[in-house]
Coordinates of C-alpha atoms in Angstrom, one line a residue:
X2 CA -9.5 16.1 14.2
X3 CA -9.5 12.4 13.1
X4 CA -5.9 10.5 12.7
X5 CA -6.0 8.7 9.1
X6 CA -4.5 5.5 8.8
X7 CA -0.9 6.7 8.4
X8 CA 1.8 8.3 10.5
X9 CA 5.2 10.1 9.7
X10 CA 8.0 8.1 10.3
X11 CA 8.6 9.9 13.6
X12 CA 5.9 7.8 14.8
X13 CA 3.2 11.4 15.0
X14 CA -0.3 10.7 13.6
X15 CA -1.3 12.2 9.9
X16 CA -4.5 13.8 10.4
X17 CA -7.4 12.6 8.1
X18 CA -8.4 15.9 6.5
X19 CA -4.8 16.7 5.8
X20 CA -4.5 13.3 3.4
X21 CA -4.8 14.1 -0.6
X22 CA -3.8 10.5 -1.9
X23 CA -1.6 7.4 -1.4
X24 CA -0.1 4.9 -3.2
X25 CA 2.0 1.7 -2.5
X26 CA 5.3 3.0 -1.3
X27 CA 3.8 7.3 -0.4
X28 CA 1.2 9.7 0.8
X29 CA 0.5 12.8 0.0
X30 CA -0.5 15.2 2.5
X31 CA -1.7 19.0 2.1
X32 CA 0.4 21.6 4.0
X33 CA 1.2 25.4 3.9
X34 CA 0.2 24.7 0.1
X35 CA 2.1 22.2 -0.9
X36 CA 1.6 18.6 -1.7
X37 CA 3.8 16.7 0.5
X38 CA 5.2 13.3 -0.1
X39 CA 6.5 10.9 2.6
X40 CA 7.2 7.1 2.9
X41 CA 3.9 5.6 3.4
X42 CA 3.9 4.1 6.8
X43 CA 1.0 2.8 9.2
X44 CA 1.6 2.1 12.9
X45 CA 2.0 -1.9 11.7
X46 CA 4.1 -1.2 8.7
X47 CA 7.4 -3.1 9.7
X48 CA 11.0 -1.9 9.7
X49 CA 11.6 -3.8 6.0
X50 CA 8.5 -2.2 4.4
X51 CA 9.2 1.3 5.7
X52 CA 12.6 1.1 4.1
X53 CA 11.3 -0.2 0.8
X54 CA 9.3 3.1 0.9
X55 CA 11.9 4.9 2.0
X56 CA 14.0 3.9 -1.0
X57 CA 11.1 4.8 -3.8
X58 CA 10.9 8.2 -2.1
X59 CA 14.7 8.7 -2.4
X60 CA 14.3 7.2 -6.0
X61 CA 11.8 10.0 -7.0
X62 CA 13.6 12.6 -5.5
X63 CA 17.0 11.3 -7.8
X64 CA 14.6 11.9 -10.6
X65 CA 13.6 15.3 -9.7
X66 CA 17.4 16.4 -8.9
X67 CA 18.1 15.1 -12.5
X68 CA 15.1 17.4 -14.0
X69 CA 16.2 20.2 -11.6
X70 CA 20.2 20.5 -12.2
X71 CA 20.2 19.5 -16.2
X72 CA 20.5 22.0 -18.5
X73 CA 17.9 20.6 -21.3
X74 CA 15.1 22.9 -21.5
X75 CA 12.5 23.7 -18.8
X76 CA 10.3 20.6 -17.2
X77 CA 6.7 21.9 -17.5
X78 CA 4.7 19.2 -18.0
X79 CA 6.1 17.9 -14.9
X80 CA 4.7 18.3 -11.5
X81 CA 6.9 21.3 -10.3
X82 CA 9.1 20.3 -7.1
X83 CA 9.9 22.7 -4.6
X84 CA 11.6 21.6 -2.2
X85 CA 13.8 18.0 -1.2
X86 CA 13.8 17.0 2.3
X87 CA 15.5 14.0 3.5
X88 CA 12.5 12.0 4.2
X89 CA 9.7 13.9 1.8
X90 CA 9.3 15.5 -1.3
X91 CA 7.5 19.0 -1.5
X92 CA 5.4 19.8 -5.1
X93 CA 3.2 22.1 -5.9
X94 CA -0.2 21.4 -5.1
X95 CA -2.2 20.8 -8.1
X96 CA -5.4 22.0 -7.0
X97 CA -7.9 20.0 -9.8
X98 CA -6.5 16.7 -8.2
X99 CA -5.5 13.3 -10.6
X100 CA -6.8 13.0 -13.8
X101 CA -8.6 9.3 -13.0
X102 CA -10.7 11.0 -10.5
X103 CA -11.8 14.0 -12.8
X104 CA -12.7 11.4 -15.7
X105 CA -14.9 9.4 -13.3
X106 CA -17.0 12.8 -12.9
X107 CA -16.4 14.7 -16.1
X108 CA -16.9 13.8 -19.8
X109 CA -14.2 16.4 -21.2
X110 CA -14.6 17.7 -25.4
X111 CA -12.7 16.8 -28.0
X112 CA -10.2 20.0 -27.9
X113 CA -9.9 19.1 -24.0
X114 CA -8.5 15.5 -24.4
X115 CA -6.5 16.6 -27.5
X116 CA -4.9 19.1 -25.3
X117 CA -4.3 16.8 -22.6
X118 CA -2.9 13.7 -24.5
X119 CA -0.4 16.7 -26.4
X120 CA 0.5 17.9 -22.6
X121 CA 1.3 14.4 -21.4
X122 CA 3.2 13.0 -24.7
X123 CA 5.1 16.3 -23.5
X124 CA 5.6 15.4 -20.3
X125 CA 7.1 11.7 -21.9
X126 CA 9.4 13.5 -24.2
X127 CA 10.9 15.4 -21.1
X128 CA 11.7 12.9 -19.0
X129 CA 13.2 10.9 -21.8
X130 CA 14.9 14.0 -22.8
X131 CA 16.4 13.7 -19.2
X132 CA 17.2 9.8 -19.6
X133 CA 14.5 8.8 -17.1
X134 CA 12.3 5.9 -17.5
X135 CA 8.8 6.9 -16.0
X136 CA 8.0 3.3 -15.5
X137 CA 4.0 3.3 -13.9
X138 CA 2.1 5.6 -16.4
X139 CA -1.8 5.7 -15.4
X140 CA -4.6 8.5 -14.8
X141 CA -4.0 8.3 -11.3
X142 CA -0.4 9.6 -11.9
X143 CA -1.3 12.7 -14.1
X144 CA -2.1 16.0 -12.4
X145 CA -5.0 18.9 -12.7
X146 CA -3.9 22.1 -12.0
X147 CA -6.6 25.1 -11.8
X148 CA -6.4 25.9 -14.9
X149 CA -7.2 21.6 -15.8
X150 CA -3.3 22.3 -17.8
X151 CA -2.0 18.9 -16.9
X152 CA 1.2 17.2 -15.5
X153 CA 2.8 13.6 -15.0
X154 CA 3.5 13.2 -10.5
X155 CA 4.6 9.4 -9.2
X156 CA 7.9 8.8 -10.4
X157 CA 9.0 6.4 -7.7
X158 CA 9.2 3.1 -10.4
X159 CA 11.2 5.7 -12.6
X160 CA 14.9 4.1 -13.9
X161 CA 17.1 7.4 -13.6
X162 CA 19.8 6.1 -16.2
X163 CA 23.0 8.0 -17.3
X164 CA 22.7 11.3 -18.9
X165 CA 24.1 10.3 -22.6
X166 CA 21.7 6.7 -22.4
X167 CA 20.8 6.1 -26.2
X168 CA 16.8 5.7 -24.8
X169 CA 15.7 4.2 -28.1
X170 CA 17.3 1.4 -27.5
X171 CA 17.7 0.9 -23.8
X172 CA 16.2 -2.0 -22.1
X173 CA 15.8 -1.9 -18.5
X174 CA 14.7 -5.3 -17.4
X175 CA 12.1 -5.1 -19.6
X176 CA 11.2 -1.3 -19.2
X177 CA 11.9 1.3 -22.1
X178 CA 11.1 4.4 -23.8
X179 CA 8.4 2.0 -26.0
X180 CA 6.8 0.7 -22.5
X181 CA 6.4 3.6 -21.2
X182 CA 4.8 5.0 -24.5
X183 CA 2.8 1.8 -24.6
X184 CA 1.0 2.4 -20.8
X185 CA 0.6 6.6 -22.0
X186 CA -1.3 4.7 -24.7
X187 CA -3.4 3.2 -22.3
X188 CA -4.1 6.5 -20.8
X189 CA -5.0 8.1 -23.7
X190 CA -7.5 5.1 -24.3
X191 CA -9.4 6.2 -21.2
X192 CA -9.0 9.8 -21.8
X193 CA -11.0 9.5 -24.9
X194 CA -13.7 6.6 -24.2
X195 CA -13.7 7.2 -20.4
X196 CA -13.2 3.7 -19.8
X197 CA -10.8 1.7 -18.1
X198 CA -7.5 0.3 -20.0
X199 CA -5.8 -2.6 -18.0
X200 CA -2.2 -2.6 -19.8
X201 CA -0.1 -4.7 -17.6
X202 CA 3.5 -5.2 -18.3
X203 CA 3.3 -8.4 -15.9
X204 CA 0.2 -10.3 -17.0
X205 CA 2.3 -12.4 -18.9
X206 CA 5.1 -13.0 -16.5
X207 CA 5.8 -16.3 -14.4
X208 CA 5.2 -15.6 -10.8
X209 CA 8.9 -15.2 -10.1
X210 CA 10.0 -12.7 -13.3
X211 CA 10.5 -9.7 -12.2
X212 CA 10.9 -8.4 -16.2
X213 CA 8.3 -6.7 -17.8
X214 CA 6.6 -8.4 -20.6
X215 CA 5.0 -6.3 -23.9
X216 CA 1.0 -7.1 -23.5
X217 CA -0.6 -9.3 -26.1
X218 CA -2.7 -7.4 -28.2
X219 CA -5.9 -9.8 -27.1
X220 CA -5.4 -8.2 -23.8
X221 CA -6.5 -5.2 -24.9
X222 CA -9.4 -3.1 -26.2
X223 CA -10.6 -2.8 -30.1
X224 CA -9.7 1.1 -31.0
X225 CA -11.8 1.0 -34.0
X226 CA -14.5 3.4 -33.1
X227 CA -12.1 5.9 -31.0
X228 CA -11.3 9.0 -32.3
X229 CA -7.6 8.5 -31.7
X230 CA -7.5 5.1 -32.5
X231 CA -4.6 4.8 -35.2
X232 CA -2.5 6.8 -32.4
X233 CA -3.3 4.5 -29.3
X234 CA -2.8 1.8 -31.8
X235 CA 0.5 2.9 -32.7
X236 CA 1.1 3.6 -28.7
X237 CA 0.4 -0.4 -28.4
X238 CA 2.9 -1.8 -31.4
X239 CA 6.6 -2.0 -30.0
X240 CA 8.2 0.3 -32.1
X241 CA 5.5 2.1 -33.5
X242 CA 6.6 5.2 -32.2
X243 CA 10.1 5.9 -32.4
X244 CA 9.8 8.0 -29.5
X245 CA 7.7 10.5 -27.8
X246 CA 8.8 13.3 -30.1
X247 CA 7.2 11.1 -33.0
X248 CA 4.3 10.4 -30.5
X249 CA 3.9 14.0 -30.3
X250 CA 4.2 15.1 -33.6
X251 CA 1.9 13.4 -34.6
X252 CA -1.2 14.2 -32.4
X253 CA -0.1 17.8 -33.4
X254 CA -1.0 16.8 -36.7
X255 CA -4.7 16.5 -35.6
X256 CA -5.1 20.1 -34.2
X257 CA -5.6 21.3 -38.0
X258 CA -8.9 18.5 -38.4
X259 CA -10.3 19.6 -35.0
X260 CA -10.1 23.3 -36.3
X261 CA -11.9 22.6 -39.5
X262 CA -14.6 20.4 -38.3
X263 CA -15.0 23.1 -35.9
X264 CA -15.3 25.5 -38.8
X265 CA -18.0 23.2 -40.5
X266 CA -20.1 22.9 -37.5
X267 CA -20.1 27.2 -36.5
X268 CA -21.3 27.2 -40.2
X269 CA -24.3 25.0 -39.9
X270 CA -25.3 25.8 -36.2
X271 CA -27.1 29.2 -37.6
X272 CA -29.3 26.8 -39.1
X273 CA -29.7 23.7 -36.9

């Protein structure tokens, strides 16, 4: 079989067809039914940039020890973890792949992105709920499991703060609760148009500031015509959420329109 591009930090080749994604700092590998995640690494990677990986693994895995030993309610719209080794992460293997991929190949109904955008506030409000900052929110970071239920993976940016943080008001060089409600905006943008939403906490920054920076509003997309525009719109304003409880709540509010205009049209369709 053919050797991909990466190798384990051992030095051994990672075969091609075992490869399910990678990012900047990890790959993701398919074994015995798990996703597995190691420092990304190529034969020329140098000693600095395998350590930098190194250290966003060990940073996700402190983010899944927090989920794992807190005694807040169950994490289930997060990518399950199985297993911590000391160089790799195991999680279950989600078997509908990332959500960016699905969208470039499916156009999903209304009830589907409803469901979806509900699931992944969800997923918001419990890592909040565990005072972790999620810190890169995009399609390619949410999850399709068989059953297309969906789930937030890639938490190597995350800010694993002190249980007790007050996250309304914390600000993590830049980062915060309304950020990371701000890119999940973004997501939700492309969930319901199936395009493309570039929200980049760092267009705005000089070269050498490394704090994140709230978008201008120019930057970004009209929601006039979207469905869930006064939400994403909301998503975009600092503030306009309180949190992702409020963010939640309120695209709960929409499941009672959905089922009425779904009423309306079984009426009419005998006669269409």
């Amino acid at each position: 079989m053919a050797s991909s591009q990466f190798i384990y930090l051992n030095g051994q080749p990672i075969l091609e067809s075992e490869v399910l994604s990678y990012g900047e700092s990890g790959v993701v590998i398919h074994r015995e039914g798990m996703a597995i995640k190691t420092p990304l690494k190529h034969p020329w990677s140098s000693e600095a940039d395998v350590q930098m990986n190194m250290e966003a693994i060990q940073r996700e895995q402190e983010a899944y020890r927090r989920f794992q030993s807190s005694e807040k309610s169950r994490v289930d719209c997060i990518v399950p973890c199985i297993g911590l080794l000391p160089d790799a992460i195991q999680l279950a293997y989600m078997e509908r792949g990332d959500l960016r991929s699905y969208l470039q190949n499916q156009r999903p109904p209304i009830y589907a992105q409803l469901l979806w955008c509900c699931q992944m506030a969800r997923a918001l409000e419990q890592a909040h709920d565990h005072c972790v900052l999620v810190g890169n929110i995009a399609t390619r970071n949410f999850l399709l499991d068989s059953d297309l239920s969906i789930k937030l993976c890639g938490l190597s940016e995350a800010s694993i703060l002190p249980l007790g943080t007050p996250m309304e008001t914390v600000d993590d060089n830049g980062f915060s609760i309304h950020t990371d409600i701000g890119q999940l905006g973004a997501v939700m943008y492309e969930v319901t148009t199936g395009q493309r939403c570039d929200w980049d906490l760092f267009k705005d920054s000089l070269p050498d500031d490394s704090r994140a920076t709230w978008p201008a509003r120019v930057s970004l997309p009209s929601t006039g015509r979207v469905w869930l525009g006064p939400i994403i719109e909301k998503c975009w304003t600092p503030s306009g959420f309180q949190n992702a409880h409020c963010l939640l709540r309120e695209l709960i509010s929409f499941v009672p329109l959905l089922e009425a205009i779904d009423r309306a049209v079984q009426r009419v369709l005998p006669w269409t």
